[in-house]
């Protein structure tokens, strides 16, 4: 009975995904199967409430996908590859990155000295050179998910020359002093880890999809997928392993997914702190940023594993107590 209901639901999601993609792309497009499968996966995660945002992102984003180096695809989109990969890091990074995204949001100072907010067309750049279908679909969905979580409530201002730009959990701070922007950011790695975990969830929906529901054009891409491996965690492996136990906790997952698309980051932070104590979210996030880039420090990594393990176990224990108290109160 569950499977019957599940397949009806999946059939409707697949129909919706094809309907969205058909508004813009021809069925003969070489990336049609990837686009439909990606859209289906995104709808399976973000649900009915956010399906208009999924549709808008899929219809308004420029997609640069092809058997070309990422640097060439970026050039086609008018982006300098070395700027995108921060100069000297470019050549090493391009060898391991399949896709990147650009939300197209910028702040600058105009000739009159006023802050100018610019919104260009968002873009996804995805190379298919030397990559299997799993990696391509995973990378594509990962990057589109970033754009969905930066589609609304993007810019905040709490002072005449101080702005925050949000992309998921990631917050970029722009403080314009002496006509020069200063750009610190918070929650960078926490946001990436959450995106990896959400993408794995979405790949699981693809894995559970009945192939008999697929059109010929979509099946031509789907049959290239290795379903036994498709829902593995791709990217940020060490950091993701730190957070994975929390992702299995219903309270934590709901706190993230109820608020991250609409940009209610304060709700996520305050909920975490109410359970773990003041500034706990800040420390949890900051330590993820600190660990990134220090993987060769074995002592540090062991200490961080122990710290995250203790935090996770405490969070899980305390939320279980909260859930029990709520159930008893209802009775």
Coordinates of C-alpha atoms in Angstrom, one line a residue:
X1 CA 0.0 0.0 0.0
X2 CA 2.8 2.4 0.9
X3 CA 4.6 1.7 -2.4
X4 CA 1.4 2.3 -4.3
X5 CA 0.9 5.7 -2.7
X6 CA 4.6 6.4 -3.1
X7 CA 4.6 5.7 -6.8
X8 CA 1.5 7.9 -7.4
X9 CA 3.3 10.7 -5.6
X10 CA 6.5 10.2 -7.6
X11 CA 4.5 10.0 -10.8
X12 CA 2.9 13.4 -10.0
X13 CA 6.3 14.9 -9.2
X14 CA 7.8 13.6 -12.4
X15 CA 4.9 15.0 -14.4
X16 CA 5.4 18.3 -12.7
X17 CA 9.2 18.3 -13.4
X18 CA 8.7 17.5 -17.1
X19 CA 6.0 20.2 -17.3
X20 CA 8.5 22.8 -15.9
X21 CA 11.4 21.8 -18.1
X22 CA 9.1 21.6 -21.2
X23 CA 8.3 25.3 -20.8
X24 CA 11.9 26.1 -21.8
X25 CA 13.7 23.1 -23.3
X26 CA 13.0 20.9 -26.2
X27 CA 12.9 17.1 -25.6
X28 CA 15.7 16.7 -28.1
X29 CA 18.0 18.9 -25.9
X30 CA 21.1 16.8 -25.1
X31 CA 20.6 17.8 -21.4
X32 CA 16.9 17.2 -21.2
X33 CA 17.1 14.0 -19.1
X34 CA 19.5 15.6 -16.7
X35 CA 17.3 18.7 -16.3
X36 CA 14.1 16.7 -15.7
X37 CA 15.8 14.3 -13.2
X38 CA 17.4 17.3 -11.5
X39 CA 14.0 19.1 -11.3
X40 CA 12.3 16.0 -10.0
X41 CA 14.9 15.6 -7.3
X42 CA 14.6 19.2 -6.2
X43 CA 10.8 19.0 -6.1
X44 CA 11.1 15.9 -3.9
X45 CA 13.1 17.8 -1.3
X46 CA 11.6 21.3 -1.3
X47 CA 8.0 20.2 -1.6
X48 CA 4.7 21.8 -2.5
X49 CA 5.3 25.0 -0.5
X50 CA 8.5 25.8 -2.4
X51 CA 7.7 24.4 -5.8
X52 CA 7.1 27.9 -7.3
X53 CA 10.7 28.8 -6.3
X54 CA 12.0 25.6 -7.8
X55 CA 10.2 26.4 -11.0
X56 CA 11.4 30.0 -11.1
X57 CA 15.0 28.9 -10.6
X58 CA 14.8 26.2 -13.3
X59 CA 13.2 28.6 -15.8
X60 CA 15.3 31.7 -15.1
X61 CA 18.8 30.3 -14.5
X62 CA 21.3 30.2 -17.4
X63 CA 22.7 26.6 -17.7
X64 CA 26.1 26.1 -19.2
X65 CA 26.4 22.3 -19.4
X66 CA 28.7 20.4 -21.8
X67 CA 31.7 18.4 -22.6
X68 CA 34.1 21.3 -22.0
X69 CA 36.4 22.3 -19.2
X70 CA 34.7 24.3 -16.5
X71 CA 37.0 27.3 -17.4
X72 CA 35.5 27.4 -20.9
X73 CA 32.0 27.2 -19.7
X74 CA 32.6 30.0 -17.3
X75 CA 34.1 32.1 -20.1
X76 CA 31.0 31.5 -22.1
X77 CA 29.0 32.9 -19.2
X78 CA 31.2 36.0 -19.0
X79 CA 33.0 34.9 -15.7
X80 CA 36.7 34.9 -15.3
X81 CA 37.7 31.4 -14.1
X82 CA 40.6 32.6 -11.9
X83 CA 38.3 35.0 -10.1
X84 CA 35.7 32.3 -9.6
X85 CA 38.3 30.0 -8.1
X86 CA 40.3 32.7 -6.3
X87 CA 43.4 32.9 -8.5
X88 CA 46.1 30.5 -7.6
X89 CA 43.6 27.8 -6.4
X90 CA 42.0 27.6 -9.8
X91 CA 44.0 24.9 -11.5
X92 CA 43.9 22.5 -8.6
X93 CA 40.2 23.1 -8.0
X94 CA 39.1 22.7 -11.6
X95 CA 40.4 19.2 -11.6
X96 CA 38.0 18.2 -8.8
X97 CA 34.9 20.4 -9.3
X98 CA 32.1 19.3 -11.6
X99 CA 29.8 22.3 -11.2
X100 CA 29.6 25.7 -9.7
X101 CA 26.8 28.3 -9.4
X102 CA 26.5 32.1 -9.5
X103 CA 23.5 33.6 -7.8
X104 CA 24.1 36.9 -9.6
X105 CA 23.8 39.2 -6.6
X106 CA 26.2 42.0 -6.2
X107 CA 26.6 45.2 -4.1
X108 CA 28.8 48.1 -5.2
X109 CA 29.2 51.8 -4.7
X110 CA 27.8 54.0 -7.5
X111 CA 29.3 57.2 -8.8
X112 CA 27.1 59.2 -6.4
X113 CA 28.5 57.3 -3.5
X114 CA 25.4 55.4 -2.8
X115 CA 25.2 51.6 -2.5
X116 CA 24.0 49.9 -5.6
X117 CA 22.3 46.5 -5.5
X118 CA 22.7 44.5 -8.7
X119 CA 20.8 41.3 -9.7
X120 CA 22.0 39.5 -12.7
X121 CA 20.7 36.3 -14.2
X122 CA 21.8 33.3 -11.9
X123 CA 23.9 30.7 -13.7
X124 CA 25.0 27.1 -13.3
X125 CA 28.2 25.8 -14.9
X126 CA 28.5 22.0 -15.2
X127 CA 31.2 20.1 -17.0
X128 CA 30.4 16.5 -18.2
X129 CA 34.0 15.7 -19.2
X130 CA 35.3 12.5 -17.6
X131 CA 32.4 12.4 -15.2
X132 CA 29.8 9.6 -14.6
X133 CA 26.1 10.3 -14.6
X134 CA 26.0 10.1 -10.8
X135 CA 28.5 12.8 -10.3
X136 CA 26.9 15.0 -12.9
X137 CA 23.4 14.8 -11.5
X138 CA 24.7 15.2 -7.9
X139 CA 26.7 18.3 -8.8
X140 CA 24.0 19.8 -10.8
X141 CA 21.3 19.3 -8.1
X142 CA 23.8 20.5 -5.4
X143 CA 24.3 23.8 -7.2
X144 CA 20.7 24.4 -8.1
X145 CA 19.8 23.8 -4.5
X146 CA 22.2 26.6 -3.5
X147 CA 20.2 28.9 -5.9
X148 CA 16.9 27.9 -4.5
X149 CA 18.1 28.8 -1.0
X150 CA 19.2 32.2 -2.2
X151 CA 16.2 33.1 -4.2
X152 CA 14.3 35.2 -1.6
X153 CA 15.2 37.3 1.4
X154 CA 18.6 37.8 0.0
X155 CA 19.8 41.2 1.2
X156 CA 19.4 42.7 4.7
X157 CA 20.6 46.1 6.0
X158 CA 21.0 47.1 9.6
X159 CA 23.0 50.4 9.0
X160 CA 23.4 52.9 6.2
X161 CA 26.5 51.1 4.8
X162 CA 26.2 47.7 6.3
X163 CA 24.6 44.9 4.4
X164 CA 24.2 41.1 4.6
X165 CA 23.8 38.9 1.6
X166 CA 22.3 35.4 2.3
X167 CA 22.9 32.2 0.4
X168 CA 21.3 29.4 2.4
X169 CA 23.0 29.5 5.8
X170 CA 25.9 31.4 4.4
X171 CA 25.9 35.1 5.3
X172 CA 28.2 37.5 3.5
X173 CA 28.7 40.8 5.3
X174 CA 29.4 44.0 3.2
X175 CA 30.6 47.0 5.3
X176 CA 31.3 49.9 3.0
X177 CA 34.0 52.1 4.5
X178 CA 36.1 54.6 2.6
X179 CA 34.3 53.3 -0.6
X180 CA 35.8 49.9 -0.3
X181 CA 33.6 46.8 0.5
X182 CA 34.7 44.5 3.3
X183 CA 33.3 41.0 2.9
X184 CA 33.6 38.6 5.9
X185 CA 31.2 35.6 5.9
X186 CA 29.6 33.2 8.4
X187 CA 28.4 29.6 8.2
X188 CA 30.2 28.9 4.9
X189 CA 31.1 25.2 5.6
X190 CA 27.9 24.6 7.6
X191 CA 25.9 25.6 4.6
X192 CA 27.9 23.4 2.2
X193 CA 27.5 20.4 4.5
X194 CA 23.8 20.9 4.8
X195 CA 23.6 21.1 1.0
X196 CA 25.6 17.9 0.7
X197 CA 23.2 16.1 3.1
X198 CA 20.1 17.5 1.3
X199 CA 21.5 16.5 -2.1
X200 CA 22.0 12.9 -0.8
X201 CA 18.3 12.9 0.3
X202 CA 17.3 14.0 -3.2
X203 CA 19.4 11.3 -4.8
X204 CA 17.6 8.8 -2.7
X205 CA 14.3 9.9 -4.2
X206 CA 15.8 9.3 -7.7
X207 CA 17.0 5.9 -6.5
X208 CA 13.4 5.0 -5.4
X209 CA 11.8 6.2 -8.7
X210 CA 10.2 3.5 -10.8
X211 CA 11.9 3.5 -14.2
X212 CA 8.6 2.5 -15.9
X213 CA 7.4 6.0 -15.2
X214 CA 10.1 7.6 -17.3
X215 CA 9.7 8.9 -20.8
X216 CA 12.2 7.7 -23.4
X217 CA 14.1 11.0 -23.3
X218 CA 14.5 10.9 -19.6
X219 CA 15.3 7.2 -19.4
X220 CA 18.2 7.7 -21.8
X221 CA 19.9 9.7 -19.0
X222 CA 18.5 7.7 -16.1
X223 CA 19.8 4.3 -17.3
X224 CA 23.4 5.7 -17.0
X225 CA 23.0 6.2 -13.3
X226 CA 24.5 3.7 -10.8
X227 CA 21.6 3.5 -8.4
X228 CA 23.7 1.5 -5.9
X229 CA 25.9 4.5 -5.4
X230 CA 23.8 7.4 -6.3
X231 CA 22.9 8.5 -2.7
X232 CA 26.5 8.5 -1.4
X233 CA 27.7 11.7 0.1
X234 CA 29.6 13.8 -2.5
X235 CA 32.0 16.4 -1.2
X236 CA 33.2 17.8 2.1
X237 CA 33.5 14.2 3.4
X238 CA 35.2 14.9 6.7
X239 CA 33.0 17.9 7.6
X240 CA 29.9 16.0 6.5
X241 CA 30.7 13.1 8.8
X242 CA 30.8 15.5 11.7
X243 CA 27.2 16.8 11.1
X244 CA 25.6 13.5 9.7
X245 CA 24.4 12.3 13.2
X246 CA 22.4 15.6 13.5
X247 CA 20.8 15.1 10.1
X248 CA 19.2 12.0 11.3
X249 CA 17.6 14.0 14.2
X250 CA 14.0 15.1 13.2
X251 CA 14.2 18.2 15.3
X252 CA 17.4 19.5 13.8
X253 CA 16.4 18.6 10.2
X254 CA 13.0 20.3 10.6
X255 CA 14.6 23.4 12.1
X256 CA 16.9 23.7 9.0
X257 CA 14.3 22.8 6.3
X258 CA 11.5 24.8 7.7
X259 CA 13.6 28.0 7.6
X260 CA 16.5 27.8 5.2
X261 CA 14.7 28.5 2.0
X262 CA 12.9 31.6 3.4
X263 CA 16.0 32.9 5.0
X264 CA 14.9 32.7 8.7
X265 CA 18.5 32.0 9.8
X266 CA 17.8 33.6 13.2
X267 CA 15.2 31.0 13.9
X268 CA 17.6 28.2 13.2
X269 CA 20.3 29.8 15.3
X270 CA 18.0 30.6 18.2
X271 CA 16.5 27.1 18.2
X272 CA 19.9 25.5 18.3
X273 CA 21.0 27.8 21.1
X274 CA 17.9 27.2 23.1
X275 CA 18.8 23.5 23.2
X276 CA 22.6 23.7 23.5
X277 CA 23.2 27.1 25.2
X278 CA 24.1 30.6 24.1
X279 CA 26.4 31.0 21.1
X280 CA 26.4 27.2 20.5
X281 CA 25.3 27.5 16.9
X282 CA 28.1 30.1 16.3
X283 CA 30.8 27.7 17.8
X284 CA 29.4 24.7 15.9
X285 CA 29.5 26.6 12.6
X286 CA 32.8 28.4 13.2
X287 CA 34.6 25.1 14.1
X288 CA 33.5 23.6 10.8
X289 CA 35.1 26.6 9.0
X290 CA 38.2 26.2 11.1
X291 CA 38.6 22.5 10.4
X292 CA 38.3 23.1 6.6
X293 CA 41.8 23.4 5.3
X294 CA 43.4 21.9 8.4
X295 CA 42.8 18.2 7.5
X296 CA 46.6 17.4 7.8
X297 CA 46.6 18.4 11.5
X298 CA 45.9 14.9 13.0
X299 CA 45.7 16.2 16.6
X300 CA 43.3 18.9 15.6
X301 CA 41.1 16.6 13.7
X302 CA 40.9 14.1 16.5
X303 CA 40.0 16.9 19.0
X304 CA 37.3 18.2 16.6
X305 CA 35.8 14.7 16.1
X306 CA 35.5 14.3 19.9
X307 CA 34.0 17.8 20.3
X308 CA 31.4 17.3 17.5
X309 CA 30.6 13.9 18.8
X310 CA 29.9 15.3 22.3
X311 CA 27.8 18.1 20.8
X312 CA 25.8 15.8 18.6
X313 CA 25.1 13.3 21.4
X314 CA 24.0 16.1 23.8
X315 CA 21.7 17.7 21.1
X316 CA 20.1 14.3 20.3
X317 CA 19.6 13.5 24.0
X318 CA 18.1 16.9 24.8
X319 CA 15.7 17.0 21.8
X320 CA 14.5 13.5 22.7
X321 CA 13.6 14.8 26.2
X322 CA 11.8 17.8 24.6
X323 CA 9.9 15.5 22.3
X324 CA 8.8 13.2 25.1
X325 CA 7.7 16.2 27.2
X326 CA 5.6 17.5 24.3
X327 CA 4.0 14.1 23.8
X328 CA 3.2 13.8 27.5
X329 CA 1.7 17.3 27.5
X330 CA -0.6 16.4 24.6
X331 CA -1.8 13.3 26.5

